[in-house]
């Protein structure tokens, strides 16, 4: 299939590589020429604009930082909506707020372009391995159409409902993750301050009712899980600033439906404090620094 892919960053580049590996023909665009060069060397065609990338495309994907970037890539004079042929599916895999996804779907629908939001989880490792989870918001018919394309990049392709529901699933999951990581960081730091062996404490939590992914797979206390960022100085992984962004999306979406988000708002402030002290680029489990360095 001829595919246009726009946004070749930490996630987009390996996703695009997997589309190439699956035998698709790719036209790519990114503001960063080096990112396009790497894909061109792997067999993709570098385009001069999102509009040019859409020339001849049978499916268009975007993987951009935030809603403002998606808006500009879609609506600019040289943007996607100016170049996409009628009835060609447009899939946005960026993590953005559900309301923006629904607004983009309306814009696209005005010219007969079917739109799906399909944010991902699995991180850069999952993007490289082609094992991402896609949370898809689309009509059932569009979901059927785009599933084969997404399968080249992911292992779990889940239809979450109509447009915006992929983003809803994504930001609700990350709200749990941001809060649970802060809770585990708080408990591990408290235990350490009270004098318990932190490995024994982690074992107890992981075999008791406090067990969760933030504790048993990604524990923020150094030396508990060898493969976790905490055991390598909080490098790699999922950046604290990205978690801060996602918690902001969750609390913003909560406001829009008059829904309280007590824990999400507090977690957002914790990650804001981590970012302010200059640690926003560290893995989000570095939230434990707010407890241990004090
Ligand atoms: P990134 O910053 O590494 O990449 C974004 C890319 O978009 C960059 O290459 C940038 O040059 C390009 N870009 C920005 N504006 C552009 C424009 N107007 N036209 C063309 N290209 C443009 O970000 P990422 O880590 O790849 O994340 C992308 C999205 O996926 C974000 O919404 C993020 O929240 C989400 N996400 C990231 C991860 C992760 O672990 N990194 C995991 C899940 C979801």
GROMACS .gro file of C-alpha atoms and ligand atoms in nm:
model
  338
    1UNK     CA    1   0.000   0.000   0.000
    2UNK     CA    2   0.117   0.359  -0.060
    3UNK     CA    3   0.139   0.530   0.280
    4UNK     CA    4   0.224   0.887   0.384
    5UNK     CA    5   0.391   0.917   0.727
    6UNK     CA    6   0.441   1.255   0.893
    7UNK     CA    7   0.642   1.295   1.214
    8UNK     CA    8   0.955   1.082   1.234
    9UNK     CA    9   1.061   1.130   1.596
   10UNK     CA   10   1.143   0.877   1.867
   11UNK     CA   11   0.819   0.691   1.799
   12UNK     CA   12   0.737   0.780   1.438
   13UNK     CA   13   1.074   0.675   1.289
   14UNK     CA   14   1.066   0.314   1.414
   15UNK     CA   15   0.695   0.286   1.330
   16UNK     CA   16   0.765   0.401   0.975
   17UNK     CA   17   1.055   0.153   0.954
   18UNK     CA   18   0.817  -0.130   1.041
   19UNK     CA   19   0.577  -0.022   0.765
   20UNK     CA   20   0.867  -0.039   0.519
   21UNK     CA   21   0.965  -0.383   0.651
   22UNK     CA   22   0.606  -0.500   0.597
   23UNK     CA   23   0.642  -0.411   0.228
   24UNK     CA   24   0.451  -0.081   0.216
   25UNK     CA   25   0.574   0.209  -0.001
   26UNK     CA   26   0.630   0.520   0.212
   27UNK     CA   27   0.646   0.893   0.146
   28UNK     CA   28   0.763   1.069   0.462
   29UNK     CA   29   0.784   1.423   0.596
   30UNK     CA   30   0.940   1.577   0.907
   31UNK     CA   31   1.068   1.927   0.984
   32UNK     CA   32   1.396   1.761   1.078
   33UNK     CA   33   1.589   1.672   0.758
   34UNK     CA   34   1.811   1.420   0.944
   35UNK     CA   35   1.502   1.222   1.045
   36UNK     CA   36   1.387   1.209   0.681
   37UNK     CA   37   1.734   1.112   0.563
   38UNK     CA   38   1.739   0.805   0.791
   39UNK     CA   39   1.405   0.686   0.647
   40UNK     CA   40   1.514   0.763   0.290
   41UNK     CA   41   1.821   0.543   0.341
   42UNK     CA   42   1.584   0.263   0.442
   43UNK     CA   43   1.382   0.298   0.122
   44UNK     CA   44   1.123   0.567   0.191
   45UNK     CA   45   1.075   0.869  -0.035
   46UNK     CA   46   1.137   1.205   0.138
   47UNK     CA   47   0.867   1.463   0.056
   48UNK     CA   48   0.892   1.842   0.061
   49UNK     CA   49   0.571   1.895   0.260
   50UNK     CA   50   0.288   1.698   0.423
   51UNK     CA   51   0.082   1.780   0.114
   52UNK     CA   52   0.346   1.630  -0.117
   53UNK     CA   53   0.375   1.321   0.104
   54UNK     CA   54   0.001   1.260   0.051
   55UNK     CA   55   0.035   1.250  -0.326
   56UNK     CA   56  -0.083   0.903  -0.431
   57UNK     CA   57  -0.124   0.788  -0.070
   58UNK     CA   58  -0.389   0.528   0.015
   59UNK     CA   59  -0.348   0.592   0.388
   60UNK     CA   60  -0.197   0.884   0.586
   61UNK     CA   61  -0.044   0.863   0.934
   62UNK     CA   62   0.068   1.142   1.166
   63UNK     CA   63   0.285   1.099   1.480
   64UNK     CA   64   0.348   1.443   1.624
   65UNK     CA   65   0.418   1.591   1.970
   66UNK     CA   66   0.088   1.768   2.051
   67UNK     CA   67  -0.247   1.890   1.916
   68UNK     CA   68  -0.103   2.223   1.792
   69UNK     CA   69   0.143   2.037   1.566
   70UNK     CA   70  -0.133   1.808   1.435
   71UNK     CA   71  -0.352   2.111   1.361
   72UNK     CA   72  -0.076   2.279   1.165
   73UNK     CA   73   0.023   1.963   0.974
   74UNK     CA   74  -0.340   1.900   0.877
   75UNK     CA   75  -0.457   2.251   0.792
   76UNK     CA   76  -0.156   2.442   0.653
   77UNK     CA   77  -0.161   2.541   0.285
   78UNK     CA   78   0.094   2.265   0.226
   79UNK     CA   79  -0.077   2.040   0.478
   80UNK     CA   80  -0.236   1.695   0.469
   81UNK     CA   81  -0.594   1.806   0.404
   82UNK     CA   82  -0.477   1.996   0.095
   83UNK     CA   83  -0.314   1.686  -0.052
   84UNK     CA   84  -0.511   1.383   0.061
   85UNK     CA   85  -0.738   1.218  -0.200
   86UNK     CA   86  -1.108   1.167  -0.120
   87UNK     CA   87  -1.196   0.873   0.107
   88UNK     CA   88  -0.832   0.804   0.202
   89UNK     CA   89  -0.809   0.719   0.576
   90UNK     CA   90  -0.623   0.969   0.798
   91UNK     CA   91  -0.485   0.820   1.122
   92UNK     CA   92  -0.340   1.036   1.399
   93UNK     CA   93  -0.129   0.839   1.649
   94UNK     CA   94  -0.007   1.140   1.850
   95UNK     CA   95  -0.125   1.159   2.211
   96UNK     CA   96  -0.362   1.458   2.222
   97UNK     CA   97  -0.690   1.550   2.396
   98UNK     CA   98  -1.010   1.375   2.282
   99UNK     CA   99  -1.182   1.705   2.193
  100UNK     CA  100  -0.905   1.801   1.949
  101UNK     CA  101  -0.926   1.457   1.786
  102UNK     CA  102  -1.300   1.508   1.741
  103UNK     CA  103  -1.240   1.858   1.598
  104UNK     CA  104  -0.989   1.718   1.346
  105UNK     CA  105  -1.236   1.445   1.250
  106UNK     CA  106  -1.499   1.711   1.177
  107UNK     CA  107  -1.254   1.914   0.966
  108UNK     CA  108  -1.157   1.601   0.772
  109UNK     CA  109  -1.518   1.489   0.726
  110UNK     CA  110  -1.600   1.819   0.551
  111UNK     CA  111  -1.394   1.697   0.255
  112UNK     CA  112  -1.488   1.329   0.282
  113UNK     CA  113  -1.174   1.216   0.467
  114UNK     CA  114  -1.237   0.944   0.728
  115UNK     CA  115  -1.037   1.016   1.047
  116UNK     CA  116  -0.923   0.785   1.328
  117UNK     CA  117  -0.738   0.865   1.649
  118UNK     CA  118  -0.498   0.582   1.727
  119UNK     CA  119  -0.260   0.673   2.012
  120UNK     CA  120  -0.017   0.406   2.126
  121UNK     CA  121   0.138   0.257   2.435
  122UNK     CA  122   0.453   0.049   2.449
  123UNK     CA  123   0.716   0.323   2.424
  124UNK     CA  124   1.010   0.342   2.188
  125UNK     CA  125   1.097  -0.024   2.258
  126UNK     CA  126   0.751  -0.135   2.146
  127UNK     CA  127   0.771   0.096   1.843
  128UNK     CA  128   1.101  -0.063   1.734
  129UNK     CA  129   0.980  -0.418   1.800
  130UNK     CA  130   0.644  -0.361   1.628
  131UNK     CA  131   0.459  -0.460   1.945
  132UNK     CA  132   0.273  -0.137   2.023
  133UNK     CA  133  -0.082  -0.131   2.153
  134UNK     CA  134  -0.305   0.092   1.938
  135UNK     CA  135  -0.612   0.244   2.105
  136UNK     CA  136  -0.837   0.329   1.815
  137UNK     CA  137  -1.127   0.573   1.799
  138UNK     CA  138  -1.311   0.529   1.469
  139UNK     CA  139  -1.630   0.405   1.309
  140UNK     CA  140  -1.644   0.023   1.292
  141UNK     CA  141  -1.604   0.036   0.913
  142UNK     CA  142  -1.295   0.257   0.931
  143UNK     CA  143  -1.148   0.039   1.206
  144UNK     CA  144  -1.178  -0.263   0.975
  145UNK     CA  145  -1.006  -0.073   0.694
  146UNK     CA  146  -0.706   0.050   0.892
  147UNK     CA  147  -0.642  -0.258   1.103
  148UNK     CA  148  -0.403  -0.420   0.848
  149UNK     CA  149  -0.184  -0.107   0.842
  150UNK     CA  150  -0.170  -0.084   1.222
  151UNK     CA  151  -0.087  -0.454   1.252
  152UNK     CA  152   0.248  -0.386   1.081
  153UNK     CA  153   0.341  -0.163   1.379
  154UNK     CA  154   0.158  -0.315   1.672
  155UNK     CA  155   0.050  -0.634   1.843
  156UNK     CA  156  -0.271  -0.524   2.014
  157UNK     CA  157  -0.510  -0.320   1.801
  158UNK     CA  158  -0.809  -0.227   2.016
  159UNK     CA  159  -1.127  -0.057   1.895
  160UNK     CA  160  -1.218   0.175   2.185
  161UNK     CA  161  -1.527   0.336   2.027
  162UNK     CA  162  -1.595   0.640   1.811
  163UNK     CA  163  -1.346   0.920   1.736
  164UNK     CA  164  -1.180   1.050   2.055
  165UNK     CA  165  -1.220   0.723   2.246
  166UNK     CA  166  -0.867   0.608   2.162
  167UNK     CA  167  -0.734   0.926   2.324
  168UNK     CA  168  -0.975   0.883   2.614
  169UNK     CA  169  -0.841   0.532   2.683
  170UNK     CA  170  -0.483   0.652   2.652
  171UNK     CA  171  -0.508   0.948   2.891
  172UNK     CA  172  -0.711   0.752   3.149
  173UNK     CA  173  -0.446   0.476   3.150
  174UNK     CA  174  -0.166   0.728   3.188
  175UNK     CA  175  -0.352   0.898   3.472
  176UNK     CA  176  -0.343   0.565   3.660
  177UNK     CA  177   0.025   0.522   3.569
  178UNK     CA  178   0.130   0.872   3.683
  179UNK     CA  179  -0.054   0.835   4.012
  180UNK     CA  180   0.060   0.477   4.081
  181UNK     CA  181   0.425   0.566   4.013
  182UNK     CA  182   0.407   0.856   4.259
  183UNK     CA  183   0.238   0.630   4.517
  184UNK     CA  184   0.505   0.358   4.485
  185UNK     CA  185   0.781   0.622   4.501
  186UNK     CA  186   0.625   0.762   4.820
  187UNK     CA  187   0.587   0.420   4.984
  188UNK     CA  188   0.937   0.297   4.891
  189UNK     CA  189   1.092   0.621   5.022
  190UNK     CA  190   0.892   0.604   5.344
  191UNK     CA  191   0.994   0.242   5.400
  192UNK     CA  192   1.359   0.327   5.339
  193UNK     CA  193   1.343   0.622   5.581
  194UNK     CA  194   1.190   0.396   5.846
  195UNK     CA  195   1.475   0.150   5.800
  196UNK     CA  196   1.326  -0.152   5.616
  197UNK     CA  197   1.533  -0.337   5.356
  198UNK     CA  198   1.386  -0.197   5.034
  199UNK     CA  199   1.407  -0.534   4.853
  200UNK     CA  200   1.199  -0.695   5.127
  201UNK     CA  201   0.951  -0.407   5.110
  202UNK     CA  202   0.921  -0.440   4.730
  203UNK     CA  203   0.869  -0.818   4.767
  204UNK     CA  204   0.590  -0.759   5.018
  205UNK     CA  205   0.417  -0.499   4.797
  206UNK     CA  206   0.454  -0.722   4.491
  207UNK     CA  207   0.286  -1.016   4.663
  208UNK     CA  208   0.024  -0.806   4.843
  209UNK     CA  209  -0.259  -0.570   4.757
  210UNK     CA  210  -0.025  -0.284   4.664
  211UNK     CA  211   0.109  -0.478   4.366
  212UNK     CA  212   0.105  -0.285   4.037
  213UNK     CA  213   0.318  -0.238   3.724
  214UNK     CA  214   0.489   0.066   3.880
  215UNK     CA  215   0.607  -0.160   4.162
  216UNK     CA  216   0.675  -0.502   4.013
  217UNK     CA  217   0.805  -0.412   3.665
  218UNK     CA  218   0.923  -0.051   3.683
  219UNK     CA  219   0.999   0.010   4.051
  220UNK     CA  220   1.134   0.367   4.098
  221UNK     CA  221   1.371   0.266   4.381
  222UNK     CA  222   1.722   0.192   4.246
  223UNK     CA  223   1.836  -0.170   4.250
  224UNK     CA  224   1.494  -0.334   4.287
  225UNK     CA  225   1.428  -0.418   3.919
  226UNK     CA  226   1.751  -0.450   3.719
  227UNK     CA  227   1.586  -0.363   3.386
  228UNK     CA  228   1.401  -0.055   3.516
  229UNK     CA  229   1.530   0.300   3.446
  230UNK     CA  230   1.581   0.346   3.824
  231UNK     CA  231   1.871   0.100   3.800
  232UNK     CA  232   2.045   0.306   3.528
  233UNK     CA  233   2.015   0.661   3.658
  234UNK     CA  234   1.661   0.710   3.520
  235UNK     CA  235   1.787   0.730   3.161
  236UNK     CA  236   1.573   0.614   2.866
  237UNK     CA  237   1.217   0.501   2.921
  238UNK     CA  238   0.919   0.738   2.923
  239UNK     CA  239   1.017   1.100   2.985
  240UNK     CA  240   0.879   1.283   3.289
  241UNK     CA  241   0.783   1.576   3.065
  242UNK     CA  242   0.573   1.342   2.847
  243UNK     CA  243   0.398   1.214   3.160
  244UNK     CA  244   0.341   1.577   3.263
  245UNK     CA  245   0.189   1.644   2.922
  246UNK     CA  246  -0.041   1.341   2.944
  247UNK     CA  247  -0.157   1.430   3.297
  248UNK     CA  248  -0.233   1.780   3.169
  249UNK     CA  249  -0.445   1.623   2.892
  250UNK     CA  250  -0.630   1.416   3.154
  251UNK     CA  251  -0.700   1.705   3.392
  252UNK     CA  252  -0.798   1.930   3.100
  253UNK     CA  253  -1.037   1.667   2.964
  254UNK     CA  254  -1.178   1.616   3.316
  255UNK     CA  255  -1.249   1.991   3.339
  256UNK     CA  256  -1.432   1.983   3.007
  257UNK     CA  257  -1.685   1.730   3.142
  258UNK     CA  258  -1.699   1.877   3.499
  259UNK     CA  259  -1.540   1.563   3.636
  260UNK     CA  260  -1.312   1.583   3.942
  261UNK     CA  261  -0.956   1.454   3.894
  262UNK     CA  262  -0.814   1.491   4.246
  263UNK     CA  263  -0.530   1.241   4.208
  264UNK     CA  264  -0.450   1.338   3.850
  265UNK     CA  265  -0.422   1.706   3.945
  266UNK     CA  266  -0.189   1.629   4.235
  267UNK     CA  267   0.024   1.397   4.022
  268UNK     CA  268   0.040   1.669   3.754
  269UNK     CA  269   0.182   1.912   4.012
  270UNK     CA  270   0.438   1.653   4.129
  271UNK     CA  271   0.567   1.601   3.773
  272UNK     CA  272   0.561   1.979   3.722
  273UNK     CA  273   0.789   2.015   4.026
  274UNK     CA  274   1.021   1.743   3.888
  275UNK     CA  275   1.034   1.921   3.554
  276UNK     CA  276   1.099   2.259   3.717
  277UNK     CA  277   1.405   2.125   3.896
  278UNK     CA  278   1.548   2.029   3.556
  279UNK     CA  279   1.465   1.658   3.556
  280UNK     CA  280   1.192   1.659   3.291
  281UNK     CA  281   1.399   1.459   3.046
  282UNK     CA  282   1.460   1.175   3.292
  283UNK     CA  283   1.231   0.874   3.297
  284UNK     CA  284   0.908   0.951   3.484
  285UNK     CA  285   0.999   0.710   3.767
  286UNK     CA  286   1.252   0.981   3.870
  287UNK     CA  287   0.951   1.127   4.054
  288UNK     CA  288   1.108   0.949   4.353
  289UNK     CA  289   1.370   1.227   4.360
  290UNK     CA  290   1.105   1.454   4.511
  291UNK     CA  291   1.110   1.223   4.814
  292UNK     CA  292   1.465   1.091   4.839
  293UNK     CA  293   1.677   1.395   4.756
  294UNK     CA  294   1.491   1.619   5.000
  295LIG     P1  295   0.929   1.336   1.919
  295LIG     O1  296   0.936   1.475   1.972
  295LIG     O2  297   1.047   1.247   1.932
  295LIG     O3  298   0.892   1.340   1.762
  295LIG     C1  299   0.803   1.431   1.706
  295LIG     C2  300   0.847   1.455   1.563
  295LIG     O4  301   0.753   1.542   1.500
  295LIG     C3  302   0.985   1.523   1.551
  295LIG     O5  303   1.067   1.448   1.463
  295LIG     C4  304   0.951   1.662   1.496
  295LIG     O6  305   1.053   1.713   1.412
  295LIG     C5  306   0.824   1.632   1.419
  295LIG     N1  307   0.743   1.751   1.395
  295LIG     C6  308   0.703   1.846   1.484
  295LIG     N2  309   0.627   1.938   1.422
  295LIG     C7  310   0.620   1.902   1.292
  295LIG     C8  311   0.557   1.957   1.178
  295LIG     N3  312   0.486   2.071   1.186
  295LIG     N4  313   0.572   1.893   1.061
  295LIG     C9  314   0.641   1.778   1.052
  295LIG     N5  315   0.705   1.721   1.156
  295LIG    C10  316   0.692   1.783   1.275
  295LIG     O7  317   0.800   1.270   1.988
  295LIG     P2  318   0.770   1.113   2.006
  295LIG     O8  319   0.839   1.063   2.128
  295LIG     O9  320   0.793   1.046   1.875
  295LIG    O10  321   0.615   1.119   2.041
  295LIG    C11  322   0.515   1.144   1.943
  295LIG    C12  323   0.380   1.131   2.011
  295LIG    O11  324   0.367   0.999   2.066
  295LIG    C13  325   0.359   1.229   2.127
  295LIG    O12  326   0.226   1.274   2.125
  295LIG    C14  327   0.386   1.143   2.250
  295LIG    O13  328   0.315   1.188   2.365
  295LIG    C15  329   0.336   1.008   2.206
  295LIG     N6  330   0.398   0.892   2.271
  295LIG    C16  331   0.530   0.889   2.297
  295LIG    C17  332   0.586   0.779   2.361
  295LIG    C18  333   0.734   0.771   2.391
  295LIG    O14  334   0.774   0.684   2.468
  295LIG     N7  335   0.817   0.858   2.334
  295LIG    C19  336   0.505   0.671   2.397
  295LIG    C20  337   0.370   0.673   2.364
  295LIG    C21  338   0.317   0.786   2.301
   0.00000   0.00000   0.00000
